[in-house]
Amino acid sequence: MVNISEFDDIRPYNDDELPQVYEELAVDPTFQKVVGAIFPDTPFEALVEKMRTCKTKDEFQTAFSYDAVWYFGKFSDGVTLDHSLLPLNKETAYTYITNHRDIILDAGFLSVLLMDLGMPCVEIAIGDNLLIYPWIKKFVRINKAFIVQRAPTVHQMLESSACRSQYIHYTIGTKKQSVWIAQREGRAKDSDDRTQESVIKMLTLGGTGEIIDRLIELNIAPVAISYEYDPCDYLKAREYQQKRDSENYKKTTEEDLLSMQSGLFGYKGKVHFQVTGCINEELMQLDSSLPKGELFTCISALIDRHIHRNYRLYPGNYIAYDMLNKVKRFAGQYTQEDYQKFESYIEKQLDKIDLPNKDIPFLREKMLAMYANPLVNYLSAQQHA
């Protein structure tokens, strides 16, 4: 029997806790400033009054979060979802495991796209390192986020992982509420999306039965996210050079904030979410007698293949591959106009990088790899289909 009080430190707010949180947000000056930027035509006091009328998290998300997320959608050329490979059923909850492109919008866009299909928002796994201000922690917990607690010791990390796993199993199995989780901790800087085995191990710390049984309980549905342009590409390239040039380099809070801001307000081009179907049947076909390490490797590779096969590829992916490899292998996939547009985009992003010993060839190569790798992985996955 699950003791749900054990989840109090990480779970989203219960609906009866919302009124107190609303009052705390109402007097937070930073929250007021952020909300004013998103809803400039509505007085803050009117928004607070509207907030107070929301008795449930679902009502809050319908009244506020939906419009807030789509506000950031205007910095794209359209955000789409294809859920046709997985039947929509409010009685069945899924664990959506996605590649990780944007700190906030991966889960945000998925939630509002599901709302457009008449489904509730997903609960979202979010690292406590992103909860830089008190208002952020409160706001995300209203929006069905549960907290991934980073732990300083191995023992605390195991305890935190076990609690998180048990919470996800409880959410899927008992609450019948779908969950979003990234396939890895942090974004793949080079867009070479690989599921971390530690994520799969964490998911097996809850539930009952053998490893495969515990994962089947979660109804895992991989999702491929494809951004035409990554507004943080130049920041990722910059970080590559900083790590290369200084072994002691560590990202600052200010740099984290800049990444979040760039991801929200930067141009993304087209964005597509492809739900690939539930992998339960394929999990059943795996050899459960394999050593644990090998089994986790097989499961991670299975999720990777689903994601890689289902990327939506854009002209920039083909152009980046050809530019990086100095070939014209995919010249039929883009026009000269596409090529010039992408080349100009890369130069513009490189110009934004402010480093004292700026290594342009290195930075360009890193940026091109970010756009070429989804194509490389797509081709590899097709060969293993």
mmCIF file with all atom_site columns, N, CA and C in Angstrom, residues 169-214:
data_model
loop_
_atom_site.group_PDB
_atom_site.id
_atom_site.type_symbol
_atom_site.label_atom_id
_atom_site.label_alt_id
_atom_site.label_comp_id
_atom_site.label_asym_id
_atom_site.label_entity_id
_atom_site.label_seq_id
_atom_site.pdbx_PDB_ins_code
_atom_site.Cartn_x
_atom_site.Cartn_y
_atom_site.Cartn_z
_atom_site.occupancy
_atom_site.B_iso_or_equiv
_atom_site.pdbx_formal_charge
_atom_site.auth_seq_id
_atom_site.auth_comp_id
_atom_site.auth_asym_id
_atom_site.auth_atom_id
_atom_site.pdbx_PDB_model_num
ATOM 1   N N  . HIS A 1 169 ? 4.673  5.645  -10.678 1.00 0.00 ? 169 HIS A N  1
ATOM 2   C CA . HIS A 1 169 ? 3.828  4.443  -10.731 1.00 0.00 ? 169 HIS A CA 1
ATOM 3   C C  . HIS A 1 169 ? 2.447  4.721  -10.136 1.00 0.00 ? 169 HIS A C  1
ATOM 4   N N  . TYR A 1 170 ? 2.416  5.439  -9.030  1.00 0.00 ? 170 TYR A N  1
ATOM 5   C CA . TYR A 1 170 ? 1.145  5.799  -8.383  1.00 0.00 ? 170 TYR A CA 1
ATOM 6   C C  . TYR A 1 170 ? 0.312  6.697  -9.302  1.00 0.00 ? 170 TYR A C  1
ATOM 7   N N  . THR A 1 171 ? 0.964  7.634  -9.958  1.00 0.00 ? 171 THR A N  1
ATOM 8   C CA . THR A 1 171 ? 0.263  8.583  -10.828 1.00 0.00 ? 171 THR A CA 1
ATOM 9   C C  . THR A 1 171 ? -0.341 7.882  -12.040 1.00 0.00 ? 171 THR A C  1
ATOM 10  N N  . ILE A 1 172 ? 0.420  6.976  -12.645 1.00 0.00 ? 172 ILE A N  1
ATOM 11  C CA . ILE A 1 172 ? -0.071 6.240  -13.814 1.00 0.00 ? 172 ILE A CA 1
ATOM 12  C C  . ILE A 1 172 ? -1.134 5.218  -13.406 1.00 0.00 ? 172 ILE A C  1
ATOM 13  N N  . GLY A 1 173 ? -0.836 4.435  -12.373 1.00 0.00 ? 173 GLY A N  1
ATOM 14  C CA . GLY A 1 173 ? -1.699 3.300  -12.025 1.00 0.00 ? 173 GLY A CA 1
ATOM 15  C C  . GLY A 1 173 ? -2.935 3.653  -11.236 1.00 0.00 ? 173 GLY A C  1
ATOM 16  N N  . THR A 1 174 ? -2.820 4.587  -10.292 1.00 0.00 ? 174 THR A N  1
ATOM 17  C CA . THR A 1 174 ? -3.940 4.909  -9.401  1.00 0.00 ? 174 THR A CA 1
ATOM 18  C C  . THR A 1 174 ? -4.669 6.175  -9.827  1.00 0.00 ? 174 THR A C  1
ATOM 19  N N  . LYS A 1 175 ? -3.914 7.237  -10.091 1.00 0.00 ? 175 LYS A N  1
ATOM 20  C CA . LYS A 1 175 ? -4.547 8.502  -10.482 1.00 0.00 ? 175 LYS A CA 1
ATOM 21  C C  . LYS A 1 175 ? -4.997 8.489  -11.946 1.00 0.00 ? 175 LYS A C  1
ATOM 22  N N  . LYS A 1 176 ? -4.466 7.547  -12.730 1.00 0.00 ? 176 LYS A N  1
ATOM 23  C CA . LYS A 1 176 ? -4.766 7.480  -14.172 1.00 0.00 ? 176 LYS A CA 1
ATOM 24  C C  . LYS A 1 176 ? -4.442 8.806  -14.856 1.00 0.00 ? 176 LYS A C  1
ATOM 25  N N  . GLN A 1 177 ? -3.296 9.352  -14.492 1.00 0.00 ? 177 GLN A N  1
ATOM 26  C CA . GLN A 1 177 ? -2.842 10.645 -14.994 1.00 0.00 ? 177 GLN A CA 1
ATOM 27  C C  . GLN A 1 177 ? -1.550 10.433 -15.772 1.00 0.00 ? 177 GLN A C  1
ATOM 28  N N  . SER A 1 178 ? -1.509 10.858 -17.032 1.00 0.00 ? 178 SER A N  1
ATOM 29  C CA . SER A 1 178 ? -0.297 10.686 -17.838 1.00 0.00 ? 178 SER A CA 1
ATOM 30  C C  . SER A 1 178 ? 0.828  11.576 -17.330 1.00 0.00 ? 178 SER A C  1
ATOM 31  N N  . VAL A 1 179 ? 2.052  11.148 -17.629 1.00 0.00 ? 179 VAL A N  1
ATOM 32  C CA . VAL A 1 179 ? 3.265  11.796 -17.120 1.00 0.00 ? 179 VAL A CA 1
ATOM 33  C C  . VAL A 1 179 ? 4.200  12.083 -18.284 1.00 0.00 ? 179 VAL A C  1
ATOM 34  N N  . TRP A 1 180 ? 4.905  13.220 -18.210 1.00 0.00 ? 180 TRP A N  1
ATOM 35  C CA . TRP A 1 180 ? 5.998  13.510 -19.149 1.00 0.00 ? 180 TRP A CA 1
ATOM 36  C C  . TRP A 1 180 ? 7.325  13.424 -18.418 1.00 0.00 ? 180 TRP A C  1
ATOM 37  N N  . ILE A 1 181 ? 8.287  12.762 -19.064 1.00 0.00 ? 181 ILE A N  1
ATOM 38  C CA . ILE A 1 181 ? 9.636  12.708 -18.517 1.00 0.00 ? 181 ILE A CA 1
ATOM 39  C C  . ILE A 1 181 ? 10.623 12.734 -19.680 1.00 0.00 ? 181 ILE A C  1
ATOM 40  N N  . ALA A 1 182 ? 11.732 13.424 -19.501 1.00 0.00 ? 182 ALA A N  1
ATOM 41  C CA . ALA A 1 182 ? 12.761 13.463 -20.544 1.00 0.00 ? 182 ALA A CA 1
ATOM 42  C C  . ALA A 1 182 ? 13.569 12.174 -20.516 1.00 0.00 ? 182 ALA A C  1
ATOM 43  N N  . GLN A 1 183 ? 14.114 11.794 -21.661 1.00 0.00 ? 183 GLN A N  1
ATOM 44  C CA . GLN A 1 183 ? 14.877 10.551 -21.764 1.00 0.00 ? 183 GLN A CA 1
ATOM 45  C C  . GLN A 1 183 ? 16.241 10.654 -21.090 1.00 0.00 ? 183 GLN A C  1
ATOM 46  N N  . ARG A 1 184 ? 16.618 11.860 -20.689 1.00 0.00 ? 184 ARG A N  1
ATOM 47  C CA . ARG A 1 184 ? 17.926 12.057 -20.080 1.00 0.00 ? 184 ARG A CA 1
ATOM 48  C C  . ARG A 1 184 ? 17.867 13.268 -19.158 1.00 0.00 ? 184 ARG A C  1
ATOM 49  N N  . GLU A 1 185 ? 18.829 13.339 -18.265 1.00 0.00 ? 185 GLU A N  1
ATOM 50  C CA . GLU A 1 185 ? 18.942 14.510 -17.401 1.00 0.00 ? 185 GLU A CA 1
ATOM 51  C C  . GLU A 1 185 ? 19.629 15.612 -18.192 1.00 0.00 ? 185 GLU A C  1
ATOM 52  N N  . GLY A 1 186 ? 18.934 16.707 -18.394 1.00 0.00 ? 186 GLY A N  1
ATOM 53  C CA . GLY A 1 186 ? 19.492 17.793 -19.199 1.00 0.00 ? 186 GLY A CA 1
ATOM 54  C C  . GLY A 1 186 ? 19.298 17.536 -20.684 1.00 0.00 ? 186 GLY A C  1
ATOM 55  N N  . ARG A 1 187 ? 19.411 18.607 -21.462 1.00 0.00 ? 187 ARG A N  1
ATOM 56  C CA . ARG A 1 187 ? 19.233 18.495 -22.906 1.00 0.00 ? 187 ARG A CA 1
ATOM 57  C C  . ARG A 1 187 ? 20.482 17.903 -23.559 1.00 0.00 ? 187 ARG A C  1
ATOM 58  N N  . ALA A 1 188 ? 20.282 17.210 -24.677 1.00 0.00 ? 188 ALA A N  1
ATOM 59  C CA . ALA A 1 188 ? 21.420 16.713 -25.456 1.00 0.00 ? 188 ALA A CA 1
ATOM 60  C C  . ALA A 1 188 ? 21.993 17.895 -26.224 1.00 0.00 ? 188 ALA A C  1
ATOM 61  N N  . LYS A 1 189 ? 23.166 18.357 -25.821 1.00 0.00 ? 189 LYS A N  1
ATOM 62  C CA . LYS A 1 189 ? 23.738 19.576 -26.420 1.00 0.00 ? 189 LYS A CA 1
ATOM 63  C C  . LYS A 1 189 ? 23.981 19.417 -27.918 1.00 0.00 ? 189 LYS A C  1
ATOM 64  N N  . ASP A 1 190 ? 24.285 18.182 -28.348 1.00 0.00 ? 190 ASP A N  1
ATOM 65  C CA . ASP A 1 190 ? 24.593 17.968 -29.765 1.00 0.00 ? 190 ASP A CA 1
ATOM 66  C C  . ASP A 1 190 ? 23.422 17.345 -30.528 1.00 0.00 ? 190 ASP A C  1
ATOM 67  N N  . SER A 1 191 ? 22.249 17.258 -29.878 1.00 0.00 ? 191 SER A N  1
ATOM 68  C CA . SER A 1 191 ? 21.046 16.665 -30.483 1.00 0.00 ? 191 SER A CA 1
ATOM 69  C C  . SER A 1 191 ? 21.224 15.194 -30.847 1.00 0.00 ? 191 SER A C  1
ATOM 70  N N  . ASP A 1 192 ? 22.224 14.543 -30.253 1.00 0.00 ? 192 ASP A N  1
ATOM 71  C CA . ASP A 1 192 ? 22.383 13.093 -30.403 1.00 0.00 ? 192 ASP A CA 1
ATOM 72  C C  . ASP A 1 192 ? 21.597 12.461 -29.256 1.00 0.00 ? 192 ASP A C  1
ATOM 73  N N  . ASP A 1 193 ? 20.307 12.249 -29.500 1.00 0.00 ? 193 ASP A N  1
ATOM 74  C CA . ASP A 1 193 ? 19.379 11.881 -28.425 1.00 0.00 ? 193 ASP A CA 1
ATOM 75  C C  . ASP A 1 193 ? 19.538 10.419 -28.029 1.00 0.00 ? 193 ASP A C  1
ATOM 76  N N  . ARG A 1 194 ? 19.938 10.187 -26.792 1.00 0.00 ? 194 ARG A N  1
ATOM 77  C CA . ARG A 1 194 ? 20.126 8.835  -26.267 1.00 0.00 ? 194 ARG A CA 1
ATOM 78  C C  . ARG A 1 194 ? 19.472 8.736  -24.896 1.00 0.00 ? 194 ARG A C  1
ATOM 79  N N  . THR A 1 195 ? 18.697 7.687  -24.695 1.00 0.00 ? 195 THR A N  1
ATOM 80  C CA . THR A 1 195 ? 18.054 7.480  -23.403 1.00 0.00 ? 195 THR A CA 1
ATOM 81  C C  . THR A 1 195 ? 19.091 7.039  -22.379 1.00 0.00 ? 195 THR A C  1
ATOM 82  N N  . GLN A 1 196 ? 19.168 7.757  -21.282 1.00 0.00 ? 196 GLN A N  1
ATOM 83  C CA . GLN A 1 196 ? 20.096 7.381  -20.217 1.00 0.00 ? 196 GLN A CA 1
ATOM 84  C C  . GLN A 1 196 ? 19.545 6.163  -19.481 1.00 0.00 ? 196 GLN A C  1
ATOM 85  N N  . GLU A 1 197 ? 20.403 5.159  -19.319 1.00 0.00 ? 197 GLU A N  1
ATOM 86  C CA . GLU A 1 197 ? 19.965 3.954  -18.615 1.00 0.00 ? 197 GLU A CA 1
ATOM 87  C C  . GLU A 1 197 ? 19.566 4.266  -17.181 1.00 0.00 ? 197 GLU A C  1
ATOM 88  N N  . SER A 1 198 ? 20.152 5.319  -16.612 1.00 0.00 ? 198 SER A N  1
ATOM 89  C CA . SER A 1 198 ? 19.795 5.695  -15.239 1.00 0.00 ? 198 SER A CA 1
ATOM 90  C C  . SER A 1 198 ? 18.320 6.093  -15.137 1.00 0.00 ? 198 SER A C  1
ATOM 91  N N  . VAL A 1 199 ? 17.770 6.664  -16.212 1.00 0.00 ? 199 VAL A N  1
ATOM 92  C CA . VAL A 1 199 ? 16.347 7.030  -16.219 1.00 0.00 ? 199 VAL A CA 1
ATOM 93  C C  . VAL A 1 199 ? 15.484 5.769  -16.190 1.00 0.00 ? 199 VAL A C  1
ATOM 94  N N  . ILE A 1 200 ? 15.865 4.770  -16.986 1.00 0.00 ? 200 ILE A N  1
ATOM 95  C CA . ILE A 1 200 ? 15.113 3.508  -17.009 1.00 0.00 ? 200 ILE A CA 1
ATOM 96  C C  . ILE A 1 200 ? 15.237 2.793  -15.666 1.00 0.00 ? 200 ILE A C  1
ATOM 97  N N  . LYS A 1 201 ? 16.433 2.781  -15.100 1.00 0.00 ? 201 LYS A N  1
ATOM 98  C CA . LYS A 1 201 ? 16.621 2.156  -13.781 1.00 0.00 ? 201 LYS A CA 1
ATOM 99  C C  . LYS A 1 201 ? 15.738 2.830  -12.744 1.00 0.00 ? 201 LYS A C  1
ATOM 100 N N  . MET A 1 202 ? 15.677 4.163  -12.791 1.00 0.00 ? 202 MET A N  1
ATOM 101 C CA . MET A 1 202 ? 14.826 4.895  -11.845 1.00 0.00 ? 202 MET A CA 1
ATOM 102 C C  . MET A 1 202 ? 13.379 4.439  -11.966 1.00 0.00 ? 202 MET A C  1
ATOM 103 N N  . LEU A 1 203 ? 12.889 4.273  -13.189 1.00 0.00 ? 203 LEU A N  1
ATOM 104 C CA . LEU A 1 203 ? 11.490 3.889  -13.388 1.00 0.00 ? 203 LEU A CA 1
ATOM 105 C C  . LEU A 1 203 ? 11.187 2.502  -12.829 1.00 0.00 ? 203 LEU A C  1
ATOM 106 N N  . THR A 1 204 ? 12.211 1.654  -12.699 1.00 0.00 ? 204 THR A N  1
ATOM 107 C CA . THR A 1 204 ? 11.991 0.291  -12.189 1.00 0.00 ? 204 THR A CA 1
ATOM 108 C C  . THR A 1 204 ? 12.118 0.201  -10.671 1.00 0.00 ? 204 THR A C  1
ATOM 109 N N  . LEU A 1 205 ? 12.379 1.321  -10.010 1.00 0.00 ? 205 LEU A N  1
ATOM 110 C CA . LEU A 1 205 ? 12.474 1.302  -8.544  1.00 0.00 ? 205 LEU A CA 1
ATOM 111 C C  . LEU A 1 205 ? 11.095 1.296  -7.890  1.00 0.00 ? 205 LEU A C  1
ATOM 112 N N  . GLY A 1 206 ? 10.050 1.574  -8.670  1.00 0.00 ? 206 GLY A N  1
ATOM 113 C CA . GLY A 1 206 ? 8.676  1.494  -8.183  1.00 0.00 ? 206 GLY A CA 1
ATOM 114 C C  . GLY A 1 206 ? 7.963  0.341  -8.858  1.00 0.00 ? 206 GLY A C  1
ATOM 115 N N  . GLY A 1 207 ? 6.719  0.094  -8.453  1.00 0.00 ? 207 GLY A N  1
ATOM 116 C CA . GLY A 1 207 ? 5.947  -0.976 -9.067  1.00 0.00 ? 207 GLY A CA 1
ATOM 117 C C  . GLY A 1 207 ? 6.256  -2.331 -8.471  1.00 0.00 ? 207 GLY A C  1
ATOM 118 N N  . THR A 1 208 ? 5.727  -3.371 -9.103  1.00 0.00 ? 208 THR A N  1
ATOM 119 C CA . THR A 1 208 ? 5.913  -4.735 -8.597  1.00 0.00 ? 208 THR A CA 1
ATOM 120 C C  . THR A 1 208 ? 6.354  -5.654 -9.730  1.00 0.00 ? 208 THR A C  1
ATOM 121 N N  . GLY A 1 209 ? 6.963  -6.781 -9.340  1.00 0.00 ? 209 GLY A N  1
ATOM 122 C CA . GLY A 1 209 ? 7.385  -7.775 -10.318 1.00 0.00 ? 209 GLY A CA 1
ATOM 123 C C  . GLY A 1 209 ? 8.810  -7.560 -10.799 1.00 0.00 ? 209 GLY A C  1
ATOM 124 N N  . GLU A 1 210 ? 9.130  -8.187 -11.928 1.00 0.00 ? 210 GLU A N  1
ATOM 125 C CA . GLU A 1 210 ? 10.459 -8.073 -12.516 1.00 0.00 ? 210 GLU A CA 1
ATOM 126 C C  . GLU A 1 210 ? 10.592 -6.738 -13.263 1.00 0.00 ? 210 GLU A C  1
ATOM 127 N N  . ILE A 1 211 ? 11.790 -6.485 -13.774 1.00 0.00 ? 211 ILE A N  1
ATOM 128 C CA . ILE A 1 211 ? 12.077 -5.213 -14.450 1.00 0.00 ? 211 ILE A CA 1
ATOM 129 C C  . ILE A 1 211 ? 11.060 -4.920 -15.553 1.00 0.00 ? 211 ILE A C  1
ATOM 130 N N  . ILE A 1 212 ? 10.826 -5.902 -16.430 1.00 0.00 ? 212 ILE A N  1
ATOM 131 C CA . ILE A 1 212 ? 9.903  -5.697 -17.553 1.00 0.00 ? 212 ILE A CA 1
ATOM 132 C C  . ILE A 1 212 ? 8.493  -5.419 -17.043 1.00 0.00 ? 212 ILE A C  1
ATOM 133 N N  . ASP A 1 213 ? 8.057  -6.175 -16.014 1.00 0.00 ? 213 ASP A N  1
ATOM 134 C CA . ASP A 1 213 ? 6.714  -5.974 -15.452 1.00 0.00 ? 213 ASP A CA 1
ATOM 135 C C  . ASP A 1 213 ? 6.535  -4.545 -14.962 1.00 0.00 ? 213 ASP A C  1
ATOM 136 N N  . ARG A 1 214 ? 7.551  -4.037 -14.291 1.00 0.00 ? 214 ARG A N  1
ATOM 137 C CA . ARG A 1 214 ? 7.464  -2.695 -13.707 1.00 0.00 ? 214 ARG A CA 1
ATOM 138 C C  . ARG A 1 214 ? 7.366  -1.622 -14.793 1.00 0.00 ? 214 ARG A C  1
#
